[in-house]
Tab-separated table of C-alpha atoms in Angstrom:
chain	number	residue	atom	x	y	z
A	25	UNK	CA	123.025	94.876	50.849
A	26	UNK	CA	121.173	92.435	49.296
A	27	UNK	CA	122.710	88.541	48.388
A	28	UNK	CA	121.493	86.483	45.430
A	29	UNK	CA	123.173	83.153	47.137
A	30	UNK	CA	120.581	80.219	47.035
A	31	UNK	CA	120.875	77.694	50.615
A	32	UNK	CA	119.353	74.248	50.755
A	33	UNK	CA	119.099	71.701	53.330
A	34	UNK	CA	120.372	68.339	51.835
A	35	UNK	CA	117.459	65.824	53.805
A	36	UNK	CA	114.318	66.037	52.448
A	37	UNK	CA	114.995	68.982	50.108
A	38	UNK	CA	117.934	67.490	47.706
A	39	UNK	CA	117.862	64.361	49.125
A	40	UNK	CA	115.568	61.550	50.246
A	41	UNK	CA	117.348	59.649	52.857
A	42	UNK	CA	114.501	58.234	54.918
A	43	UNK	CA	115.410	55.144	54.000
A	44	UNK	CA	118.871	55.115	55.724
A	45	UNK	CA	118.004	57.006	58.055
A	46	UNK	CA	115.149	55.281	59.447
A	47	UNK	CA	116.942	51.695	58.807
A	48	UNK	CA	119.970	53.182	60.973
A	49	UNK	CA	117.966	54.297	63.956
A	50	UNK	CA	116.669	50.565	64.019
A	51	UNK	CA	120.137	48.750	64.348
A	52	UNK	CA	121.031	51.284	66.829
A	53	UNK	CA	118.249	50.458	68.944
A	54	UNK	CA	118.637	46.776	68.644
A	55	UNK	CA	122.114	47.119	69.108
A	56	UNK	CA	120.980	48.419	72.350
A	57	UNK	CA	118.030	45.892	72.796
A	58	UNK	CA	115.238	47.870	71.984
A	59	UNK	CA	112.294	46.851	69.670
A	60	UNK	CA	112.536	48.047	65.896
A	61	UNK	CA	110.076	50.466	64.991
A	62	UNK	CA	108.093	50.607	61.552
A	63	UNK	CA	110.343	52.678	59.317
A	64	UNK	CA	107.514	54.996	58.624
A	65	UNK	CA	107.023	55.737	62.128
A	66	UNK	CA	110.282	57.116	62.615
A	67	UNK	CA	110.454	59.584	59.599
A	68	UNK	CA	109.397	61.993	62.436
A	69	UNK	CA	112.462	62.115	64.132
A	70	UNK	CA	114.136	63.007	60.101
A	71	UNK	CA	115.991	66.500	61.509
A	72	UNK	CA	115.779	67.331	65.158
A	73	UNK	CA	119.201	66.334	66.379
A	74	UNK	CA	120.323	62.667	66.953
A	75	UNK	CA	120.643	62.749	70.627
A	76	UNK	CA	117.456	63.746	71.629
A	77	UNK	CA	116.067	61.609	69.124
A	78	UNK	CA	117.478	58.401	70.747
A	79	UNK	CA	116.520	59.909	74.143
A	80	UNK	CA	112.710	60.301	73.353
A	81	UNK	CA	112.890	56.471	71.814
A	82	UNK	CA	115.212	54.453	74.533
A	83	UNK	CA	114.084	57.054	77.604
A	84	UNK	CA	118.133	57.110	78.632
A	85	UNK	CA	120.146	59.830	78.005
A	86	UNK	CA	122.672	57.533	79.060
A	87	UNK	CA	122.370	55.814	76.527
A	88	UNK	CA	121.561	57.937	73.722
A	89	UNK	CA	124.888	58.935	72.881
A	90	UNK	CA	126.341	55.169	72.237
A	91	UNK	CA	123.006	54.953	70.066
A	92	UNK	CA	124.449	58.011	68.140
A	93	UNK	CA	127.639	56.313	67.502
A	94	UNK	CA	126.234	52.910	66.387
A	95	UNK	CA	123.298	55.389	64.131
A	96	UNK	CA	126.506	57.003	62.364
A	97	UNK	CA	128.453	53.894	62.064
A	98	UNK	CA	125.755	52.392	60.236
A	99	UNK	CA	124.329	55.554	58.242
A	100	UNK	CA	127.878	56.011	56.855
A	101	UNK	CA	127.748	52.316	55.519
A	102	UNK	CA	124.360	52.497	53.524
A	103	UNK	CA	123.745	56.122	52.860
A	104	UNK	CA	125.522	56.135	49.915
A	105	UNK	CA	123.600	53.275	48.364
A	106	UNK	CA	120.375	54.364	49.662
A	107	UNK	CA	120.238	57.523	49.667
A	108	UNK	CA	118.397	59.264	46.512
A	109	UNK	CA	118.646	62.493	44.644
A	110	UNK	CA	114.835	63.572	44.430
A	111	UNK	CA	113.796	63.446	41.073
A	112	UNK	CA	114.322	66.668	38.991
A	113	UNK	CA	116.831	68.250	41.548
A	114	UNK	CA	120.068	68.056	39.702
A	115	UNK	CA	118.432	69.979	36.503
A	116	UNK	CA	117.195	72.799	39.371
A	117	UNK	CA	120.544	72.581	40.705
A	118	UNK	CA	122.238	73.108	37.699
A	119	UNK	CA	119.951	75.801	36.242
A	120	UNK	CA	120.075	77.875	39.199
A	121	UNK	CA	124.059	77.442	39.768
A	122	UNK	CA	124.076	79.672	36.633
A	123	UNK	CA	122.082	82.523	37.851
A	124	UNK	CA	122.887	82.093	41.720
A	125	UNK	CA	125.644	80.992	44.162
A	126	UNK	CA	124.723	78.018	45.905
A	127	UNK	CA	125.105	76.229	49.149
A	128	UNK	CA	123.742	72.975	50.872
A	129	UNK	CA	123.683	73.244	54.709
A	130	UNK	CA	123.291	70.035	57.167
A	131	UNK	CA	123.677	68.973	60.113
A	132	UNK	CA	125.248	66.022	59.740
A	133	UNK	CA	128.380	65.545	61.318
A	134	UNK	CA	131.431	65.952	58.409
């Protein structure tokens, strides 16, 4: 049977939270001692999950997971400053949410 529901992924699709993102992933690191990266270079690493993320950049799976606590402690600060709803999405939203049932799916721990 077919379904008429509608998903979207929040980052990059409803949302544009490079920004925090990329600004979080650099006081984790420092936290840590590690250099800061250029914000642009780490808009890569925007969806493939946290943990292997700070692997790849501090080599330490050790330490990747206290990176992924200081990330989320941070991220939960400025995301909802920082965060933006792409231009034109809420008008989508709300002209499909008459016609369809809709859903936003994440990753991001609740």
């Amino acid at each position: 049977m077919p379904r008429d529901d509608v998903l979207f992924d929040l980052d990059g699709v409803i949302v544009d939270s490079r920004v925090p993102f990329a600004r979080s992933v650099n006081d984790a690191l420092e936290c840590h001692g590690f250099r800061r990266r250029p914000e642009q270079d780490l808009q890569k690493y925007l969806g493939p999950p946290l943990h292997a993320t700070f692997e790849r950049l501090t080599g330490s799976r050790a330490t990747a997971g206290s990176c992924v606590e200081v990330y989320r402690e941070r991220y939960r600060a400025i995301a909802p400053t920082s965060t933006r709803v792409y231009p034109g999405m809420r008008s989508v939203l709300e002209d499909l949410a008459t016609r369809r049932r809709l859903a936003v799916v994440t990753s991001k721990a609740a």
